[in-house]
PDB file of C-alpha atoms in Angstrom:
ATOM      1  CA  MET A 538       0.317  10.493 -16.916  1.00 46.00           C
ATOM      2  CA  SER A 539       1.007   9.727 -20.485  1.00 48.00           C
ATOM      3  CA  THR A 540      -1.034   7.178 -22.377  1.00 48.00           C
ATOM      4  CA  ASP A 541       1.910   4.684 -22.435  1.00 58.00           C
ATOM      5  CA  GLU A 542       2.622   5.046 -18.701  1.00 71.00           C
ATOM      6  CA  GLN A 543       1.481   2.212 -16.491  1.00 82.00           C
ATOM      7  CA  VAL A 544       1.125   2.619 -12.734  1.00 89.00           C
ATOM      8  CA  TYR A 545       0.423  -0.221 -10.399  1.00 94.00           C
ATOM      9  CA  VAL A 546      -1.237   0.115  -7.012  1.00 92.00           C
ATOM     10  CA  GLN A 547      -1.324  -2.344  -4.084  1.00 94.00           C
ATOM     11  CA  ALA A 548      -3.329  -2.480  -0.904  1.00 92.00           C
ATOM     12  CA  LEU A 549      -1.215  -4.727   1.345  1.00 95.00           C
ATOM     13  CA  ALA A 550      -3.034  -5.748   4.578  1.00 96.00           C
ATOM     14  CA  LEU A 551      -0.745  -7.085   7.290  1.00 97.00           C
ATOM     15  CA  GLY A 552      -1.517  -8.782  10.653  1.00 97.00           C
ATOM     16  CA  LEU A 553       0.753  -8.495  13.685  1.00 97.00           C
ATOM     17  CA  ASP A 554       1.685 -11.502  15.749  1.00 97.00           C
ATOM     18  CA  PRO A 555       0.402 -10.691  19.273  1.00 95.00           C
ATOM     19  CA  ALA A 556       3.661 -12.042  20.722  1.00 97.00           C
ATOM     20  CA  TRP A 557       5.436  -8.902  19.421  1.00 96.00           C
ATOM     21  CA  ARG A 558       3.580  -6.827  21.985  1.00 94.00           C
ATOM     22  CA  ARG A 559       5.356  -8.718  24.766  1.00 97.00           C
ATOM     23  CA  ARG A 560       8.838  -7.754  23.553  1.00 97.00           C
ATOM     24  CA  THR A 561      10.697  -5.123  25.527  1.00 97.00           C
ATOM     25  CA  ASP A 562      10.162  -1.445  24.731  1.00 97.00           C
ATOM     26  CA  GLU A 563      13.658  -1.318  23.341  1.00 98.00           C
ATOM     27  CA  GLU A 564      13.187  -4.315  21.034  1.00 97.00           C
ATOM     28  CA  ARG A 565       9.912  -2.914  19.744  1.00 97.00           C
ATOM     29  CA  HIS A 566      11.469   0.507  19.160  1.00 98.00           C
ATOM     30  CA  ASP A 567      14.423  -1.095  17.238  1.00 97.00           C
ATOM     31  CA  ASP A 568      11.947  -3.266  15.212  1.00 97.00           C
ATOM     32  CA  GLY A 569       9.885  -0.183  14.354  1.00 96.00           C
ATOM     33  CA  CYS A 570      13.009   1.826  13.285  1.00 96.00           C
ATOM     34  CA  ARG A 571      14.181  -0.944  11.016  1.00 97.00           C
ATOM     35  CA  PHE A 572      10.746  -1.409   9.571  1.00 96.00           C
ATOM     36  CA  GLY A 573      10.403   2.290   8.836  1.00 94.00           C
ATOM     37  CA  GLU A 574      13.801   2.343   7.219  1.00 94.00           C
ATOM     38  CA  ALA A 575      12.816  -0.507   4.905  1.00 94.00           C
ATOM     39  CA  ASP A 576       9.659   1.392   3.976  1.00 92.00           C
ATOM     40  CA  ALA A 577      11.512   4.595   3.225  1.00 91.00           C
ATOM     41  CA  SER A 578      14.125   2.796   1.125  1.00 90.00           C
ATOM     42  CA  ALA A 579      11.338   1.484  -1.153  1.00 86.00           C
ATOM     43  CA  GLY A 580      10.945   5.043  -2.338  1.00 83.00           C
ATOM     44  CA  LEU A 581      14.314   4.797  -3.973  1.00 83.00           C
ATOM     45  CA  ASP A 582      12.767   2.241  -6.436  1.00 85.00           C
ATOM     46  CA  GLY A 583       9.773   4.611  -7.207  1.00 90.00           C
ATOM     47  CA  VAL A 584       7.420   3.012  -4.744  1.00 92.00           C
ATOM     48  CA  ARG A 585       5.229   5.523  -3.007  1.00 91.00           C
ATOM     49  CA  SER A 586       3.658   4.338   0.163  1.00 91.00           C
ATOM     50  CA  ILE A 587       0.980   5.519   2.726  1.00 89.00           C
ATOM     51  CA  SER A 588       0.242   3.452   5.854  1.00 91.00           C
ATOM     52  CA  TYR A 589      -2.993   3.129   7.742  1.00 90.00           C
ATOM     53  CA  SER A 590      -3.740   1.524  11.135  1.00 91.00           C
ATOM     54  CA  SER A 591      -6.626  -0.904  10.922  1.00 90.00           C
ATOM     55  CA  ILE A 592      -6.518  -2.146  14.501  1.00 90.00           C
ATOM     56  CA  GLY A 593     -10.058  -3.100  15.577  1.00 86.00           C
ATOM     57  CA  LEU A 594     -11.524  -2.619  12.104  1.00 87.00           C
ATOM     58  CA  GLU A 595     -10.841  -5.911  10.350  1.00 85.00           C
ATOM     59  CA  PRO A 596     -10.045  -9.034  12.384  1.00 90.00           C
ATOM     60  CA  GLY A 597      -6.455 -10.136  11.861  1.00 94.00           C
ATOM     61  CA  VAL A 598      -5.417  -6.941  10.034  1.00 95.00           C
ATOM     62  CA  ASP A 599      -3.446  -4.354  11.967  1.00 95.00           C
ATOM     63  CA  LEU A 600      -1.717  -2.371   9.237  1.00 95.00           C
ATOM     64  CA  VAL A 601      -2.568  -1.470   5.674  1.00 94.00           C
ATOM     65  CA  PHE A 602      -0.042  -0.132   3.140  1.00 93.00           C
ATOM     66  CA  TRP A 603      -1.448   1.728   0.139  1.00 91.00           C
ATOM     67  CA  ARG A 604       1.255   1.730  -2.481  1.00 93.00           C
ATOM     68  CA  MET A 605       1.892   2.936  -5.975  1.00 92.00           C
ATOM     69  CA  ALA A 606       4.884   1.879  -8.141  1.00 94.00           C
ATOM     70  CA  PRO A 607       5.974   1.714 -11.813  1.00 93.00           C
ATOM     71  CA  SER A 608       5.938  -2.027 -11.865  1.00 94.00           C
ATOM     72  CA  VAL A 609       4.590  -5.116 -10.100  1.00 94.00           C
ATOM     73  CA  ASP A 610       8.181  -6.147  -9.478  1.00 95.00           C
ATOM     74  CA  ALA A 611       8.842  -2.947  -7.495  1.00 94.00           C
ATOM     75  CA  LEU A 612       5.817  -3.665  -5.348  1.00 95.00           C
ATOM     76  CA  GLU A 613       6.946  -7.218  -4.687  1.00 95.00           C
ATOM     77  CA  SER A 614      10.483  -6.244  -3.941  1.00 94.00           C
ATOM     78  CA  ALA A 615       9.312  -3.531  -1.469  1.00 94.00           C
ATOM     79  CA  ALA A 616       7.005  -5.909   0.304  1.00 95.00           C
ATOM     80  CA  ALA A 617       9.690  -8.579   0.583  1.00 96.00           C
ATOM     81  CA  SER A 618      12.110  -6.031   2.035  1.00 95.00           C
ATOM     82  CA  LEU A 619       9.500  -4.696   4.449  1.00 95.00           C
ATOM     83  CA  LEU A 620       8.683  -8.240   5.677  1.00 96.00           C
ATOM     84  CA  ARG A 621      12.380  -8.994   6.344  1.00 96.00           C
ATOM     85  CA  ALA A 622      13.055  -5.884   8.398  1.00 96.00           C
ATOM     86  CA  GLY A 623      12.406  -5.486  12.183  1.00 95.00           C
ATOM     87  CA  LEU A 624       8.636  -5.435  12.776  1.00 96.00           C
ATOM     88  CA  GLY A 625       8.050  -7.066   9.414  1.00 96.00           C
ATOM     89  CA  ARG A 626       9.259 -10.396  10.724  1.00 97.00           C
ATOM     90  CA  TRP A 627       6.234 -10.361  12.986  1.00 98.00           C
ATOM     91  CA  LEU A 628       3.704  -9.586  10.315  1.00 98.00           C
ATOM     92  CA  THR A 629       1.700 -11.847   8.092  1.00 97.00           C
ATOM     93  CA  VAL A 630       0.173 -10.803   4.793  1.00 97.00           C
ATOM     94  CA  ARG A 631      -3.636 -11.111   5.234  1.00 96.00           C
ATOM     95  CA  HIS A 632      -4.704  -9.578   1.868  1.00 94.00           C
ATOM     96  CA  SER A 633      -2.926  -8.156  -1.172  1.00 94.00           C
ATOM     97  CA  LEU A 634      -4.915  -6.434  -3.842  1.00 90.00           C
ATOM     98  CA  ILE A 635      -2.937  -5.267  -6.958  1.00 92.00           C
ATOM     99  CA  GLY A 636      -4.312  -3.236  -9.855  1.00 88.00           C
ATOM    100  CA  ARG A 637      -3.103  -1.127 -12.782  1.00 86.00           C
ATOM    101  CA  ILE A 638      -4.208   2.354 -13.312  1.00 80.00           C
ATOM    102  CA  GLY A 639      -3.979   4.596 -16.307  1.00 73.00           C
ATOM    103  CA  PRO A 640      -5.875   7.232 -18.289  1.00 69.00           C
ATOM    104  CA  SER A 641      -9.487   6.405 -18.828  1.00 68.00           C
ATOM    105  CA  GLN A 642     -10.572   5.691 -22.393  1.00 71.00           C
ATOM    106  CA  TYR A 643     -13.970   7.154 -21.458  1.00 69.00           C
ATOM    107  CA  VAL A 644     -12.766  10.590 -20.168  1.00 70.00           C
ATOM    108  CA  ARG A 645     -11.383  13.246 -22.490  1.00 72.00           C
ATOM    109  CA  LYS A 646     -10.247  15.598 -19.696  1.00 72.00           C
ATOM    110  CA  PRO A 647      -9.575  14.222 -16.257  1.00 66.00           C
ATOM    111  CA  THR A 648     -11.587  15.639 -13.295  1.00 68.00           C
ATOM    112  CA  ASP A 649     -10.649  15.523  -9.643  1.00 64.00           C
ATOM    113  CA  GLN A 650     -11.996  11.941  -9.602  1.00 59.00           C
ATOM    114  CA  GLU A 651      -9.440  10.798 -12.127  1.00 57.00           C
ATOM    115  CA  GLN A 652      -6.499  12.562 -10.515  1.00 58.00           C
ATOM    116  CA  SER A 653      -3.604  10.677  -8.956  1.00 60.00           C
ATOM    117  CA  LEU A 654      -4.419   8.554  -5.916  1.00 63.00           C
ATOM    118  CA  PHE A 655      -1.422  10.060  -4.151  1.00 65.00           C
ATOM    119  CA  ALA A 656      -1.961  13.703  -5.061  1.00 66.00           C
ATOM    120  CA  GLY A 657      -2.846  16.141  -2.277  1.00 64.00           C
ATOM    121  CA  GLU A 658      -3.060  15.417   1.419  1.00 70.00           C
ATOM    122  CA  ARG A 659      -3.284  11.899   2.806  1.00 67.00           C
ATOM    123  CA  SER A 660      -6.785  10.902   3.666  1.00 72.00           C
ATOM    124  CA  ARG A 661      -7.591   9.986   7.192  1.00 73.00           C
ATOM    125  CA  TYR A 662      -9.378   6.780   6.006  1.00 70.00           C
ATOM    126  CA  LEU A 663      -8.826   4.444   3.079  1.00 70.00           C
ATOM    127  CA  VAL A 664     -11.640   2.174   1.653  1.00 69.00           C
ATOM    128  CA  VAL A 665     -10.453  -0.532  -0.670  1.00 70.00           C
ATOM    129  CA  TYR A 666     -12.687  -2.856  -2.659  1.00 66.00           C
ATOM    130  CA  PRO A 667     -11.998  -4.958  -5.772  1.00 68.00           C
ATOM    131  CA  PHE A 668     -13.653  -3.424  -8.914  1.00 70.00           C
ATOM    132  CA  THR A 669     -13.156  -3.663 -12.613  1.00 72.00           C
ATOM    133  CA  LYS A 670     -14.472  -0.702 -14.670  1.00 70.00           C
ATOM    134  CA  SER A 671     -16.390  -1.691 -17.717  1.00 75.00           C
ATOM    135  CA  THR A 672     -18.303   0.168 -20.518  1.00 75.00           C
ATOM    136  CA  ASP A 673     -21.548  -0.599 -18.652  1.00 76.00           C
ATOM    137  CA  TRP A 674     -20.226   1.073 -15.533  1.00 69.00           C
ATOM    138  CA  TYR A 675     -19.801   4.387 -17.445  1.00 66.00           C
ATOM    139  CA  LEU A 676     -23.226   4.201 -19.185  1.00 65.00           C
TER     140      LEU A 676
END
């Protein structure tokens, strides 16, 4: 990552309307396929996405998308496309956390901790919390 490169991340938490579960198997399958296609097409705009189930972990949140993109506009466009496609029409945004990442001014040579959030294998779990790094945090 160059010093001029800006990368934006988003944790998008979505809640599913319980009425969707009462649709026929065929309708749910079709909804899922169109939803997956919309998520895959976001990759064409440089949006990288990993999804996590959060059923039973956070009331009202069933699905979390952890995304990285070159701009906030790309994240917004990808989310809008997702919510218009199939299953997305049955989802409500419960939380959306957006941040910008870049090289740390406090680290000369990046360690594993500073490496890309999307490098390597997908983690089984994702913990997201709002946090702003400050000089005091590093001291």
